[in-house]
Short mmCIF file of C-alpha atoms in Angstrom, two decimals:
data_model
loop_
_atom_site.label_atom_id
_atom_site.label_comp_id
_atom_site.label_asym_id
_atom_site.label_seq_id
_atom_site.Cartn_x
_atom_site.Cartn_y
_atom_site.Cartn_z
CA UNK G 1 11.08 13.41 13.13
CA UNK G 2 9.18 11.82 16.41
CA UNK G 3 5.77 13.90 15.05
CA UNK G 4 6.11 11.74 11.30
CA UNK G 5 6.81 8.38 13.47
CA UNK G 6 3.89 8.67 15.63
CA UNK G 7 1.70 9.97 12.98
CA UNK G 8 2.39 6.90 10.69
CA UNK G 9 3.10 4.46 13.86
CA UNK G 10 -0.68 5.64 15.15
CA UNK G 11 -2.02 4.88 11.69
CA UNK G 12 -0.08 1.50 11.18
CA UNK G 13 -2.23 0.17 14.26
CA UNK G 14 -5.74 0.38 12.83
CA UNK G 15 -4.90 0.07 8.93
CA UNK G 16 -7.26 -2.81 8.12
CA UNK G 17 -8.27 -3.42 4.57
CA UNK G 18 -5.28 -3.36 2.19
CA UNK G 19 -3.96 -1.10 -0.11
CA UNK G 20 -6.96 0.48 -1.20
CA UNK G 21 -8.02 1.14 2.14
CA UNK G 22 -4.19 2.33 3.28
CA UNK G 23 -4.62 4.84 0.68
CA UNK G 24 -7.79 6.09 2.08
CA UNK G 25 -6.29 6.67 5.31
CA UNK G 26 -3.43 8.41 4.06
CA UNK G 27 -5.50 10.74 1.79
CA UNK G 28 -8.08 11.53 4.91
CA UNK G 29 -5.12 11.78 7.15
CA UNK G 30 -2.87 14.08 4.90
CA UNK G 31 -5.00 15.60 2.59
CA UNK G 32 -8.11 16.26 4.31
CA UNK G 33 -7.12 16.41 8.13
CA UNK G 34 -3.10 17.78 8.35
CA UNK G 35 -2.71 19.06 4.67
CA UNK G 36 0.50 18.42 3.84
CA UNK G 37 -0.06 18.04 0.57
CA UNK G 38 -3.10 18.74 -2.06
CA UNK G 39 -5.05 16.34 -3.52
CA UNK G 40 -3.45 16.60 -6.68
CA UNK G 41 0.31 15.98 -4.97
CA UNK G 42 -1.39 13.31 -3.46
CA UNK G 43 -2.65 11.51 -6.50
CA UNK G 44 0.39 12.22 -8.61
CA UNK G 45 2.02 10.27 -5.67
CA UNK G 46 -0.68 7.76 -5.72
CA UNK G 47 0.08 7.09 -9.49
CA UNK G 48 3.81 6.61 -9.25
CA UNK G 49 3.07 3.69 -6.66
CA UNK G 50 1.04 2.28 -9.07
CA UNK G 51 4.01 2.09 -11.84
CA UNK G 52 6.70 0.57 -9.71
CA UNK G 53 7.05 -2.77 -8.42
CA UNK G 54 6.96 -2.97 -4.52
CA UNK G 55 3.92 -2.50 -1.68
CA UNK G 56 2.27 0.22 -3.60
CA UNK G 57 0.65 1.65 -0.30
CA UNK G 58 3.71 1.54 1.64
CA UNK G 59 5.37 3.46 -1.04
CA UNK G 60 2.79 6.15 -0.68
CA UNK G 61 3.46 6.48 3.23
CA UNK G 62 7.21 6.78 2.43
CA UNK G 63 7.12 9.63 -0.43
CA UNK G 64 4.55 11.26 1.97
CA UNK G 65 7.62 11.05 4.75
CA UNK G 66 10.43 12.04 2.02
CA UNK G 67 7.64 15.31 1.39
CA UNK G 68 7.86 15.97 4.81
CA UNK G 69 11.29 15.35 6.04
CA UNK G 70 13.58 13.98 3.75
CA UNK G 71 15.00 10.77 3.66
CA UNK G 72 15.15 10.63 7.51
CA UNK G 73 11.48 11.37 7.51
CA UNK G 74 10.70 8.57 4.88
CA UNK G 75 12.28 6.40 7.13
CA UNK G 76 10.28 7.41 9.98
CA UNK G 77 7.24 6.93 8.02
CA UNK G 78 7.64 3.34 6.67
CA UNK G 79 9.22 2.42 10.41
CA UNK G 80 6.06 4.07 12.29
CA UNK G 81 3.46 2.68 9.96
CA UNK G 82 5.23 -0.83 9.34
CA UNK G 83 6.25 -1.88 12.92
CA UNK G 84 2.65 -2.54 14.67
CA UNK G 85 2.22 -4.95 11.65
CA UNK G 86 5.68 -6.40 12.24
CA UNK G 87 5.15 -6.83 15.79
CA UNK G 88 1.84 -8.80 15.46
CA UNK G 89 3.24 -11.05 13.05
CA UNK G 90 6.36 -11.83 15.29
CA UNK G 91 3.96 -12.36 17.88
CA UNK G 92 1.99 -14.47 15.74
CA UNK G 93 5.08 -16.19 14.40
CA UNK G 94 6.08 -17.67 18.29
CA UNK G 95 2.38 -18.33 18.57
CA UNK G 96 1.81 -20.00 15.78
CA UNK G 97 -1.68 -20.63 14.73
CA UNK G 98 -3.64 -20.31 18.29
CA UNK G 99 -4.78 -16.91 18.13
CA UNK G 100 -6.18 -16.57 14.34
CA UNK G 101 -8.12 -19.70 15.18
CA UNK G 102 -9.82 -17.64 18.16
CA UNK G 103 -13.76 -16.76 17.55
CA UNK G 104 -13.59 -13.28 19.10
CA UNK G 105 -10.35 -12.29 17.13
CA UNK G 106 -12.05 -13.02 14.00
CA UNK G 107 -14.92 -11.19 14.99
CA UNK G 108 -12.91 -8.14 15.83
CA UNK G 109 -11.15 -8.27 12.81
CA UNK G 110 -14.55 -8.63 10.87
CA UNK G 111 -15.23 -4.93 11.87
CA UNK G 112 -12.56 -3.38 11.04
CA UNK G 113 -12.71 -4.90 7.37
CA UNK G 114 -16.15 -2.80 7.44
CA UNK G 115 -14.71 0.05 8.93
CA UNK G 116 -12.35 -0.24 5.59
CA UNK G 117 -15.61 -0.14 3.09
CA UNK G 118 -16.12 3.27 4.81
CA UNK G 119 -12.44 4.62 4.25
CA UNK G 120 -12.48 3.44 0.81
CA UNK G 121 -15.83 4.61 -0.23
CA UNK G 122 -14.88 8.48 1.36
CA UNK G 123 -11.60 8.15 -0.63
CA UNK G 124 -13.06 6.94 -3.77
CA UNK G 125 -15.55 9.47 -3.79
CA UNK G 126 -13.47 12.38 -2.55
CA UNK G 127 -10.89 11.32 -5.53
CA UNK G 128 -13.67 11.33 -8.16
CA UNK G 129 -14.73 14.79 -7.27
CA UNK G 130 -11.02 16.03 -7.72
CA UNK G 131 -10.14 14.09 -10.89
CA UNK G 132 -13.10 13.11 -12.90
CA UNK G 133 -14.26 16.65 -13.63
CA UNK G 134 -14.53 16.07 -17.70
CA UNK G 135 -16.25 14.07 -19.65
CA UNK G 136 -13.08 11.95 -20.81
CA UNK G 137 -11.57 11.81 -17.33
CA UNK G 138 -15.02 10.51 -16.03
CA UNK G 139 -15.10 7.99 -18.88
CA UNK G 140 -11.89 6.55 -18.12
CA UNK G 141 -12.37 6.17 -14.34
CA UNK G 142 -15.48 4.10 -15.59
CA UNK G 143 -13.72 1.94 -17.91
CA UNK G 144 -10.97 1.53 -15.82
CA UNK G 145 -13.32 0.08 -12.93
CA UNK G 146 -15.45 -1.96 -15.21
CA UNK G 147 -12.20 -3.38 -16.87
CA UNK G 148 -11.02 -4.49 -13.72
CA UNK G 149 -14.36 -5.88 -12.05
CA UNK G 150 -14.36 -7.90 -15.65
CA UNK G 151 -11.23 -9.27 -15.53
CA UNK G 152 -8.98 -8.32 -12.04
CA UNK G 153 -5.27 -8.92 -12.22
CA UNK G 154 -2.21 -7.01 -12.47
CA UNK G 155 -2.52 -7.32 -16.50
CA UNK G 156 -5.50 -5.43 -16.91
CA UNK G 157 -4.46 -2.91 -14.29
CA UNK G 158 -1.37 -2.29 -16.45
CA UNK G 159 -2.88 -2.10 -19.35
CA UNK G 160 -5.85 0.42 -18.13
CA UNK G 161 -3.17 2.80 -16.47
CA UNK G 162 -1.09 2.72 -19.87
CA UNK G 163 -3.95 3.56 -22.38
CA UNK G 164 -5.08 6.01 -19.94
CA UNK G 165 -1.56 7.58 -20.03
CA UNK G 166 -1.11 7.75 -23.86
CA UNK G 167 -4.84 9.31 -23.91
CA UNK G 168 -4.50 11.94 -21.39
CA UNK G 169 -1.12 13.00 -22.70
CA UNK G 170 -2.67 13.12 -26.00
CA UNK G 171 -6.30 14.77 -25.17
CA UNK G 172 -5.68 16.19 -21.62
CA UNK G 173 -2.30 18.02 -22.26
CA UNK G 174 -2.04 21.49 -20.82
CA UNK G 175 -1.23 24.70 -22.69
CA UNK G 176 2.30 24.76 -23.52
CA UNK G 177 4.51 27.56 -21.65
CA UNK G 178 8.08 28.67 -22.27
CA UNK G 179 10.18 26.12 -21.11
CA UNK G 180 12.30 27.18 -18.06
CA UNK G 181 12.22 23.86 -16.48
CA UNK G 182 15.48 21.87 -15.73
CA UNK G 183 15.73 18.72 -17.24
CA UNK G 184 14.52 15.47 -15.18
CA UNK G 185 17.60 13.82 -14.04
CA UNK G 186 16.89 10.76 -12.03
CA UNK G 187 18.82 9.94 -8.52
CA UNK G 188 21.49 7.50 -9.50
CA UNK G 189 22.67 6.18 -6.39
CA UNK G 190 19.19 4.37 -4.99
CA UNK G 191 19.11 3.03 -8.77
CA UNK G 192 22.64 1.44 -8.22
CA UNK G 193 22.12 0.02 -5.01
CA UNK G 194 18.74 -1.41 -6.48
CA UNK G 195 20.93 -3.27 -9.53
CA UNK G 196 23.69 -4.34 -7.01
CA UNK G 197 21.22 -6.15 -4.88
CA UNK G 198 19.33 -7.28 -7.26
CA UNK G 199 21.58 -8.66 -9.86
CA UNK G 200 24.98 -8.58 -7.86
CA UNK G 201 24.23 -9.92 -4.73
CA UNK G 202 22.52 -12.95 -6.33
CA UNK G 203 25.56 -13.59 -8.40
CA UNK G 204 28.08 -13.60 -6.02
CA UNK G 205 26.23 -16.01 -3.84
CA UNK G 206 25.87 -18.25 -6.71
CA UNK G 207 29.72 -17.86 -7.58
CA UNK G 208 31.38 -17.98 -4.02
CA UNK G 209 31.31 -20.22 -1.17
CA UNK G 210 28.58 -21.50 0.89
CA UNK G 211 26.65 -18.62 1.55
CA UNK G 212 25.61 -17.78 4.84
CA UNK G 213 21.84 -18.43 5.39
CA UNK G 214 21.39 -14.71 6.17
CA UNK G 215 22.61 -13.86 3.24
CA UNK G 216 20.47 -16.27 0.72
CA UNK G 217 17.58 -15.26 2.86
CA UNK G 218 18.16 -11.32 2.56
CA UNK G 219 18.31 -11.80 -1.56
CA UNK G 220 15.34 -14.42 -1.94
CA UNK G 221 13.00 -11.56 -0.11
CA UNK G 222 14.77 -9.03 -2.44
CA UNK G 223 14.12 -10.71 -5.73
CA UNK G 224 10.30 -11.07 -4.47
CA UNK G 225 9.72 -7.59 -3.70
CA UNK G 226 11.61 -6.74 -6.96
CA UNK G 227 8.91 -8.35 -9.17
CA UNK G 228 5.61 -7.88 -7.00
CA UNK G 229 3.36 -5.51 -9.09
CA UNK G 230 -0.01 -5.07 -7.89
CA UNK G 231 0.36 -5.14 -4.15
CA UNK G 232 0.69 -8.24 -1.30
CA UNK G 233 -1.27 -10.66 -2.77
CA UNK G 234 1.15 -11.19 -5.14
CA UNK G 235 3.82 -11.80 -3.20
CA UNK G 236 2.44 -15.26 -2.32
CA UNK G 237 3.35 -17.12 -5.66
CA UNK G 238 6.57 -15.35 -5.83
CA UNK G 239 7.75 -16.21 -2.38
CA UNK G 240 6.42 -19.71 -2.92
CA UNK G 241 8.47 -20.35 -5.59
CA UNK G 242 11.63 -18.97 -4.44
CA UNK G 243 11.08 -20.65 -1.00
CA UNK G 244 8.62 -22.66 -1.01
CA UNK G 245 10.81 -26.22 -0.89
CA UNK G 246 11.92 -24.36 2.30
CA UNK G 247 8.72 -24.15 4.54
CA UNK G 248 5.65 -26.27 4.66
CA UNK G 249 2.30 -25.66 3.20
CA UNK G 250 0.86 -25.20 6.06
CA UNK G 251 3.45 -22.69 7.40
CA UNK G 252 3.07 -20.72 4.48
CA UNK G 253 -0.92 -20.33 4.33
CA UNK G 254 -0.73 -19.59 7.99
CA UNK G 255 1.03 -16.46 7.75
CA UNK G 256 -0.73 -15.62 4.87
CA UNK G 257 -3.99 -15.86 6.77
CA UNK G 258 -2.23 -13.68 9.90
CA UNK G 259 -1.18 -11.02 6.91
CA UNK G 260 -4.82 -10.31 6.12
CA UNK G 261 -5.73 -10.29 9.45
CA UNK G 262 -3.65 -7.65 11.01
CA UNK G 263 -3.46 -3.88 10.19
CA UNK G 264 -0.54 -2.30 7.79
CA UNK G 265 1.01 -4.03 4.77
CA UNK G 266 0.74 -7.53 3.79
CA UNK G 267 4.34 -7.47 2.74
CA UNK G 268 4.87 -7.78 6.74
CA UNK G 269 3.87 -11.73 5.67
CA UNK G 270 7.72 -11.95 5.14
CA UNK G 271 8.14 -11.19 8.61
CA UNK G 272 6.35 -14.48 9.80
CA UNK G 273 8.26 -16.29 7.08
CA UNK G 274 11.85 -14.79 8.13
CA UNK G 275 11.31 -16.17 11.43
CA UNK G 276 10.55 -19.53 10.31
CA UNK G 277 13.22 -19.75 7.90
CA UNK G 278 16.41 -18.82 10.25
CA UNK G 279 15.45 -21.26 13.05
CA UNK G 280 18.86 -20.33 14.37
CA UNK G 281 18.22 -16.37 15.04
CA UNK G 282 14.05 -16.14 14.36
CA UNK G 283 14.00 -12.98 15.30
CA UNK G 284 16.92 -11.61 12.77
CA UNK G 285 15.32 -13.46 10.13
CA UNK G 286 12.49 -11.81 10.50
CA UNK G 287 13.78 -8.15 10.24
CA UNK G 288 16.29 -9.28 7.39
CA UNK G 289 13.10 -10.63 5.53
CA UNK G 290 11.16 -7.56 6.23
CA UNK G 291 13.61 -5.38 5.10
CA UNK G 292 14.89 -7.14 1.76
CA UNK G 293 11.24 -7.38 0.48
CA UNK G 294 10.45 -3.59 1.03
CA UNK G 295 13.75 -2.23 0.39
CA UNK G 296 13.59 -2.53 -3.78
CA UNK G 297 10.28 -0.67 -4.15
CA UNK G 298 11.74 2.28 -2.05
CA UNK G 299 14.92 2.53 -3.79
CA UNK G 300 13.22 2.25 -7.00
CA UNK G 301 11.18 5.47 -5.57
CA UNK G 302 13.99 7.38 -4.49
CA UNK G 303 14.99 7.01 -7.85
CA UNK G 304 12.43 8.96 -9.93
CA UNK G 305 10.53 10.73 -6.58
CA UNK G 306 13.23 13.95 -6.42
CA UNK G 307 12.54 15.43 -9.84
CA UNK G 308 9.11 13.73 -9.93
CA UNK G 309 7.48 17.33 -9.90
CA UNK G 310 9.86 18.51 -12.53
CA UNK G 311 9.05 15.77 -15.10
CA UNK G 312 4.91 16.24 -13.89
CA UNK G 313 4.99 19.97 -15.23
CA UNK G 314 5.57 18.97 -18.65
CA UNK G 315 2.43 20.07 -21.09
CA UNK G 316 2.10 15.99 -22.10
CA UNK G 317 2.95 14.38 -19.03
CA UNK G 318 0.54 16.28 -16.76
CA UNK G 319 -2.02 15.41 -19.47
CA UNK G 320 -0.91 11.81 -19.05
CA UNK G 321 -0.85 12.17 -15.12
CA UNK G 322 -4.70 13.80 -15.59
CA UNK G 323 -5.37 10.32 -17.15
CA UNK G 324 -3.58 8.44 -15.01
CA UNK G 325 -5.23 9.90 -11.89
CA UNK G 326 -8.71 9.27 -13.63
CA UNK G 327 -7.73 5.64 -13.84
CA UNK G 328 -6.46 5.40 -10.27
CA UNK G 329 -9.72 6.47 -9.46
CA UNK G 330 -11.22 3.36 -11.18
CA UNK G 331 -8.63 1.27 -9.55
CA UNK G 332 -10.21 2.27 -6.08
CA UNK G 333 -13.87 1.71 -7.55
CA UNK G 334 -12.59 -1.90 -8.42
CA UNK G 335 -10.86 -2.43 -5.23
CA UNK G 336 -13.78 -1.17 -3.78
CA UNK G 337 -16.00 -3.73 -4.97
CA UNK G 338 -13.57 -7.00 -4.89
CA UNK G 339 -11.85 -7.59 -2.78
CA UNK G 340 -12.69 -4.62 0.31
CA UNK G 341 -16.72 -4.91 -0.11
CA UNK G 342 -17.21 -8.40 -1.30
CA UNK G 343 -14.77 -9.79 1.78
CA UNK G 344 -16.67 -7.80 4.52
CA UNK G 345 -20.11 -7.08 3.97
CA UNK G 346 -21.60 -10.20 3.80
CA UNK G 347 -25.20 -9.69 5.41
CA UNK G 348 -27.90 -6.70 5.48
CA UNK G 349 -26.05 -6.00 9.34
CA UNK G 350 -22.90 -5.91 7.47
CA UNK G 351 -24.44 -3.14 5.19
CA UNK G 352 -25.98 -1.06 7.66
CA UNK G 353 -23.11 -0.84 9.82
CA UNK G 354 -21.31 0.79 6.93
CA UNK G 355 -23.42 2.96 6.18
CA UNK G 356 -23.69 4.18 9.79
CA UNK G 357 -19.78 4.50 9.68
CA UNK G 358 -20.45 6.85 6.45
CA UNK G 359 -22.68 8.89 8.87
CA UNK G 360 -20.45 9.39 11.31
CA UNK G 361 -17.37 10.16 9.18
CA UNK G 362 -18.61 12.29 7.25
CA UNK G 363 -21.60 14.46 8.65
CA UNK G 364 -21.05 13.84 12.67
CA UNK G 365 -16.71 13.96 11.53
CA UNK G 366 -16.30 11.56 14.16
CA UNK G 367 -12.43 11.02 14.79
CA UNK G 368 -11.02 7.91 13.18
CA UNK G 369 -9.83 6.22 16.56
CA UNK G 370 -13.48 6.21 17.61
CA UNK G 371 -14.61 4.76 14.57
CA UNK G 372 -12.26 2.11 15.48
CA UNK G 373 -12.87 1.43 18.68
CA UNK G 374 -16.73 1.51 17.73
CA UNK G 375 -16.15 -0.99 14.69
CA UNK G 376 -14.40 -3.12 16.57
CA UNK G 377 -16.90 -3.59 19.43
CA UNK G 378 -19.57 -3.67 16.67
CA UNK G 379 -17.74 -6.73 15.43
CA UNK G 380 -16.97 -8.41 18.49
CA UNK G 381 -20.98 -8.17 19.42
CA UNK G 382 -22.04 -9.10 16.17
CA UNK G 383 -19.78 -12.54 16.63
CA UNK G 384 -21.62 -13.16 19.63
CA UNK G 385 -25.00 -12.91 18.49
CA UNK G 386 -24.01 -15.02 15.46
#
């Protein structure tokens, strides 16, 4: 368990760049380097995370930990990957906006965003080679990427994934064999707990006496985490509609800016807000909000994860997964363009650093920690010269 925790804890300190970059870091670490699972198994996990509400990249990490060490391993993976971001967001909440306004901090973050471009390029190319080997899968990848580049948004993403699933189920299904598989049965206890917290807790709070502030805070963030499809950026309008009248716009925007500047999942935006929403016990508020916003996605993942491989063995389901895998590559390709590339590469020097990073990663096999150090230094020097 400690080894799982330390592996994800190390990743959590330099996983800049958002969900697409996190998927790239995970693939490089657990598929290529440590070989915990195959590329196909990893793609199944990524595809599953795209269909469930919650923090997609954190769900992938949670599932990787589950495969390695069961539920305790999943919890260690989540704790390790999320803890660095939570600690930084707590520190930023205490220091307010002073650190995020420092020019050297912005320069270092810019260098790490360039590293995220390198990682996402590597992940996209590696997954393309594995899952786009047929003319139809190449087309699904390209059409998905083009659709999201033209009309970015969760509606387009879900539409393309569903279309790819239907096309794959019909034209990419595997040969039918004698059916000796057990029936697919979801795990009920996480689903029941999810429904209890999603429906029962708000009803209890609305019909009972004045609720404790901590209970209301937990319920609000659990509701937000239950409705977020499409990554951390989507959580902003949901949280603003749920608790926006309790905080100033400046607090919201400062926390949101900080969440984009630190490594790890953007859902730790909840850490910053929870600290401000429970002034009597700010640390408790931060931890409750963080747990509540992540928990729905993990409960829904546990509902289907145990027997996911059984379901994936059915011919039509296997074909649907081939289609979804190709579409996921298209999602990564579109994310590589926007926001990863457009948000990081601002000039020719930035582009040159990305090319250098690809050379060091793919040809010289430089360890990722050395790349992190180098890109932080490059960003700092670039800031001094500008």
